[in-house]
Amino acid sequence: MSGTAEADDTDSAVGDAPLPDAPDDLLAATPEAAYLWGRVAADGAVADREVTVHVGDAAAAERVAALFGERDVDRAREVTEREYAHNTDVTRTSDEYVVRAETPAARRAAAAFGLPTDGDVSGGYRFSALADHRRQLLRGLVEGCGTVCYKSDANAVGISVVHDDEALLATVRDHLDAAPVDAPYGDLNDSSSGGYWFGVADDAGPTLGEWLYEGSAESGLFAPQRRRKTRKSVERVRDGSVGGDEGDADGGRP
């Protein structure tokens, strides 16, 4: 059933969470389309009839692939090494999965939502049609180009968004402004890797993290590893845990 509303859930339900349903129309204003095109905008590409999405693990790849339904979908595992956006002296080597789908909706989606195509480095990012599903759109955007960590020194959840395209970060900020939770953020900064980034205020991190994943288990619209790390970071803050190393850092691919 496409367009399923999300309900409250707990981490114990995630292991049995169903894969998301493929929308009948990839351009329709549904939670599924909002999440999918948020991920594509954040860390994907459109070229001719092909949509490419980069994700961090196999479980996330299966969830993204499911959204394309019966279309021609391929999943490939790669090993990547890249500089950390905030400090180029630090590199990360990790598994990565690339989901590629052949669909005639690719070009139409690029035109409808202002996505970069055929190697363009920037886009217009017109997501107003998906505003009724802002939670899922922002979840896809943050999973694709955001970082989440538990900051032990401040007992806070750090959420930042990193991307090479300043226009995409402006779009993320606009949707944070319109979200039903208070999520103030700092100024746009240059990242060490050549792009841009901004961070959500530490005291807003827990509330934003909770809101982003509220009800996600029922719909299946989430990356399991990212959801788990975000919610664990929030739990540590709510429990008042302080001390130890700063941990659970996670990012889409920034």
Short mmCIF file of C-alpha atoms in Angstrom, two decimals:
data_model
loop_
_atom_site.label_atom_id
_atom_site.label_comp_id
_atom_site.label_asym_id
_atom_site.label_seq_id
_atom_site.Cartn_x
_atom_site.Cartn_y
_atom_site.Cartn_z
CA MET A 1 0.00 0.00 0.00
CA SER A 2 1.63 3.24 -1.12
CA GLY A 3 1.43 6.44 0.91
CA THR A 4 1.27 4.63 4.26
CA ALA A 5 1.15 6.90 7.29
CA GLU A 6 3.84 6.38 9.90
CA ALA A 7 2.99 5.48 13.48
CA ASP A 8 4.96 5.36 16.73
CA ASP A 9 7.48 2.53 17.04
CA THR A 10 10.41 1.31 19.10
CA ASP A 11 13.83 -0.01 18.20
CA SER A 12 12.70 -3.52 19.14
CA ALA A 13 10.38 -3.48 16.12
CA VAL A 14 13.01 -2.51 13.59
CA GLY A 15 14.36 -6.01 13.07
CA ASP A 16 10.95 -7.08 11.81
CA ALA A 17 10.19 -3.86 9.97
CA PRO A 18 8.88 -4.53 6.47
CA LEU A 19 10.58 -3.22 3.38
CA PRO A 20 8.88 -0.09 2.10
CA ASP A 21 6.22 -0.32 -0.57
CA ALA A 22 7.05 0.92 -4.03
CA PRO A 23 4.79 3.84 -4.99
CA ASP A 24 2.73 3.35 -8.12
CA ASP A 25 4.00 6.71 -9.34
CA LEU A 26 7.53 7.74 -8.32
CA LEU A 27 6.57 11.39 -8.81
CA ALA A 28 3.39 11.33 -6.74
CA ALA A 29 3.32 13.20 -3.44
CA THR A 30 3.76 10.21 -1.10
CA PRO A 31 6.01 9.50 1.90
CA GLU A 32 7.86 6.94 -0.22
CA ALA A 33 8.62 9.40 -3.01
CA ALA A 34 9.67 12.09 -0.51
CA TYR A 35 12.16 9.77 1.16
CA LEU A 36 13.51 8.37 -2.11
CA TRP A 37 14.11 11.71 -3.84
CA GLY A 38 15.57 13.16 -0.65
CA ARG A 39 18.18 10.39 -0.74
CA VAL A 40 18.80 10.91 -4.45
CA ALA A 41 19.30 14.66 -3.99
CA ALA A 42 21.63 14.15 -1.03
CA ASP A 43 23.81 11.38 -2.39
CA GLY A 44 22.66 10.20 -5.77
CA ALA A 45 22.44 11.13 -9.42
CA VAL A 46 20.11 11.09 -12.40
CA ALA A 47 21.37 10.34 -15.90
CA ASP A 48 19.01 9.71 -18.79
CA ARG A 49 16.74 6.87 -17.57
CA GLU A 50 18.95 5.81 -14.65
CA VAL A 51 18.75 6.83 -11.00
CA THR A 52 21.75 6.12 -8.76
CA VAL A 53 21.68 6.22 -4.96
CA HIS A 54 24.67 5.68 -2.63
CA VAL A 55 23.99 4.12 0.78
CA GLY A 56 26.17 2.87 3.61
CA ASP A 57 25.11 -0.74 4.12
CA ALA A 58 23.30 -3.66 2.55
CA ALA A 59 20.13 -3.27 4.62
CA ALA A 60 19.76 0.35 3.56
CA ALA A 61 20.38 -0.65 -0.06
CA GLU A 62 17.55 -3.19 0.09
CA ARG A 63 15.16 -0.54 1.40
CA VAL A 64 16.05 1.94 -1.31
CA ALA A 65 15.86 -0.76 -3.99
CA ALA A 66 12.40 -1.78 -2.77
CA LEU A 67 11.09 1.69 -3.54
CA PHE A 68 11.76 1.11 -7.24
CA GLY A 69 9.53 -1.98 -7.19
CA GLU A 70 9.59 -4.16 -10.28
CA ARG A 71 11.80 -1.79 -12.23
CA ASP A 72 15.28 -2.89 -13.35
CA VAL A 73 17.32 -2.47 -10.16
CA ASP A 74 20.96 -3.35 -9.49
CA ARG A 75 22.83 -3.26 -6.17
CA ALA A 76 26.65 -3.18 -6.11
CA ARG A 77 29.00 -3.29 -3.12
CA GLU A 78 32.04 -1.04 -3.18
CA VAL A 79 34.83 -0.24 -0.74
CA THR A 80 35.47 3.48 -0.46
CA GLU A 81 38.04 5.65 1.24
CA ARG A 82 37.33 9.34 1.61
CA GLU A 83 38.39 12.31 3.66
CA TYR A 84 36.19 13.32 6.57
CA ALA A 85 34.44 16.55 5.62
CA HIS A 86 35.41 18.44 8.76
CA ASN A 87 39.04 17.28 8.84
CA THR A 88 40.90 16.09 5.75
CA ASP A 89 43.60 14.57 7.94
CA VAL A 90 41.10 11.86 8.83
CA THR A 91 40.01 9.31 6.24
CA ARG A 92 37.34 6.67 6.44
CA THR A 93 37.40 3.31 4.71
CA SER A 94 34.04 1.62 4.56
CA ASP A 95 31.69 -0.53 2.59
CA GLU A 96 29.27 1.30 0.40
CA TYR A 97 26.39 0.12 -1.71
CA VAL A 98 25.24 1.72 -4.92
CA VAL A 99 21.65 1.17 -6.02
CA ARG A 100 20.95 1.78 -9.71
CA ALA A 101 17.48 1.68 -11.22
CA GLU A 102 16.33 2.05 -14.81
CA THR A 103 13.07 3.99 -14.91
CA PRO A 104 11.43 6.45 -17.33
CA ALA A 105 10.58 8.52 -14.26
CA ALA A 106 14.22 9.55 -13.89
CA ARG A 107 14.14 12.48 -16.30
CA ARG A 108 10.68 13.58 -15.17
CA ALA A 109 11.79 13.51 -11.55
CA ALA A 110 14.87 15.58 -12.33
CA ALA A 111 12.68 18.19 -14.03
CA ALA A 112 9.95 18.13 -11.36
CA PHE A 113 12.27 18.33 -8.34
CA GLY A 114 15.19 20.28 -9.78
CA LEU A 115 17.72 17.48 -9.43
CA PRO A 116 21.13 17.68 -11.12
CA THR A 117 21.39 15.51 -14.22
CA ASP A 118 24.13 14.06 -16.41
CA GLY A 119 27.05 15.15 -14.26
CA ASP A 120 25.78 18.62 -13.30
CA VAL A 121 27.13 19.60 -9.90
CA SER A 122 24.18 21.65 -8.70
CA GLY A 123 20.41 21.77 -8.95
CA GLY A 124 17.36 23.84 -8.17
CA TYR A 125 15.82 21.40 -5.64
CA ARG A 126 12.10 22.15 -5.89
CA PHE A 127 10.49 19.95 -3.23
CA SER A 128 7.40 22.01 -2.45
CA ALA A 129 5.16 19.26 -3.88
CA LEU A 130 6.49 16.94 -1.15
CA ALA A 131 5.96 19.38 1.72
CA ASP A 132 3.16 17.29 3.22
CA HIS A 133 5.77 14.58 3.78
CA ARG A 134 8.53 16.82 5.07
CA ARG A 135 9.60 14.36 7.77
CA GLN A 136 10.37 11.63 5.23
CA LEU A 137 12.00 14.12 2.84
CA LEU A 138 14.30 15.44 5.56
CA ARG A 139 15.04 11.90 6.74
CA GLY A 140 16.22 11.00 3.26
CA LEU A 141 18.25 14.19 2.96
CA VAL A 142 19.93 13.82 6.36
CA GLU A 143 20.65 10.11 5.85
CA GLY A 144 22.22 10.92 2.49
CA CYS A 145 24.43 13.86 3.43
CA GLY A 146 24.22 14.31 7.18
CA THR A 147 26.39 13.29 10.11
CA VAL A 148 25.17 12.30 13.57
CA CYS A 149 27.29 11.82 16.66
CA TYR A 150 27.04 11.70 20.42
CA LYS A 151 29.15 14.51 21.91
CA SER A 152 30.27 13.17 25.26
CA ASP A 153 31.86 16.42 26.46
CA ALA A 154 28.55 18.28 26.16
CA ASN A 155 26.21 15.30 26.54
CA ALA A 156 24.58 16.36 23.29
CA VAL A 157 23.57 14.99 19.91
CA GLY A 158 25.46 16.62 17.08
CA ILE A 159 23.66 16.75 13.74
CA SER A 160 25.29 18.45 10.77
CA VAL A 161 24.62 18.42 7.05
CA VAL A 162 27.46 18.40 4.51
CA HIS A 163 27.32 18.70 0.74
CA ASP A 164 29.26 20.09 -2.22
CA ASP A 165 26.20 22.00 -3.46
CA GLU A 166 25.38 25.08 -1.40
CA ALA A 167 21.91 25.18 -2.99
CA LEU A 168 21.02 21.79 -1.51
CA LEU A 169 22.03 22.92 1.96
CA ALA A 170 19.82 26.00 1.55
CA THR A 171 16.95 23.64 0.70
CA VAL A 172 17.61 21.55 3.82
CA ARG A 173 17.62 24.69 5.97
CA ASP A 174 14.32 25.83 4.45
CA HIS A 175 12.68 22.52 5.34
CA LEU A 176 14.13 22.59 8.85
CA ASP A 177 12.60 26.06 9.26
CA ALA A 178 9.21 24.66 8.24
CA ALA A 179 9.41 21.51 10.40
CA PRO A 180 7.03 21.23 13.38
CA VAL A 181 9.97 20.93 15.79
CA ASP A 182 12.37 23.72 16.71
CA ALA A 183 15.67 23.02 14.92
CA PRO A 184 17.85 26.14 14.85
CA TYR A 185 21.14 25.83 13.03
CA GLY A 186 24.40 27.68 12.64
CA ASP A 187 25.96 29.52 9.72
CA LEU A 188 27.12 27.82 6.56
CA ASN A 189 30.82 26.94 6.69
CA ASP A 190 33.40 25.69 4.22
CA SER A 191 34.24 22.05 4.81
CA SER A 192 37.82 20.82 4.74
CA SER A 193 37.00 18.62 1.78
CA GLY A 194 35.89 21.50 -0.42
CA GLY A 195 32.13 21.60 0.15
CA TYR A 196 29.93 23.26 2.74
CA TRP A 197 28.32 22.32 6.01
CA PHE A 198 26.13 23.62 8.80
CA GLY A 199 25.23 22.19 12.17
CA VAL A 200 21.95 22.00 14.08
CA ALA A 201 22.13 23.51 17.58
CA ASP A 202 23.21 20.90 20.12
CA ASP A 203 20.20 21.41 22.35
CA ALA A 204 17.89 20.81 19.38
CA GLY A 205 19.61 17.60 18.26
CA PRO A 206 17.66 15.13 20.45
CA THR A 207 14.25 16.51 19.54
CA LEU A 208 15.08 16.65 15.84
CA GLY A 209 16.51 13.12 15.90
CA GLU A 210 13.39 11.77 17.61
CA TRP A 211 11.08 13.55 15.19
CA LEU A 212 12.98 12.40 12.09
CA TYR A 213 12.53 8.71 12.97
CA GLU A 214 9.14 8.78 14.67
CA GLY A 215 6.96 6.09 13.09
CA SER A 216 9.61 4.93 10.67
CA ALA A 217 9.48 1.21 11.50
CA GLU A 218 5.96 0.81 10.15
CA SER A 219 6.74 2.43 6.80
CA GLY A 220 10.22 0.93 6.38
CA LEU A 221 11.52 4.28 5.12
CA PHE A 222 14.85 4.43 6.91
CA ALA A 223 18.45 3.23 6.88
CA PRO A 224 18.61 0.79 9.82
CA GLN A 225 22.17 1.61 10.89
CA ARG A 226 21.58 5.36 10.76
CA ARG A 227 18.30 5.07 12.66
CA ARG A 228 19.89 2.93 15.37
CA LYS A 229 22.85 5.29 15.87
CA THR A 230 20.65 8.37 15.97
CA ARG A 231 18.26 6.91 18.50
CA LYS A 232 21.07 5.55 20.68
CA SER A 233 22.68 8.99 20.72
CA VAL A 234 19.38 10.53 21.76
CA GLU A 235 18.92 7.92 24.49
CA ARG A 236 22.35 8.70 25.94
CA VAL A 237 21.41 12.37 26.22
CA ARG A 238 17.99 11.62 27.71
CA ASP A 239 19.62 9.27 30.24
CA GLY A 240 22.16 11.94 31.17
CA SER A 241 25.15 9.79 30.22
CA VAL A 242 28.37 11.82 30.26
CA GLY A 243 31.94 10.60 29.88
CA GLY A 244 33.88 8.29 27.64
CA ASP A 245 34.88 8.93 24.08
CA GLU A 246 32.86 10.93 21.66
CA GLY A 247 31.20 8.16 19.74
CA ASP A 248 28.65 6.84 17.31
CA ALA A 249 29.72 9.29 14.63
CA ASP A 250 27.87 8.52 11.46
CA GLY A 251 27.41 10.12 8.11
CA GLY A 252 25.66 9.59 4.82
CA ARG A 253 28.83 10.02 2.78
CA PRO A 254 30.18 13.40 3.88
#
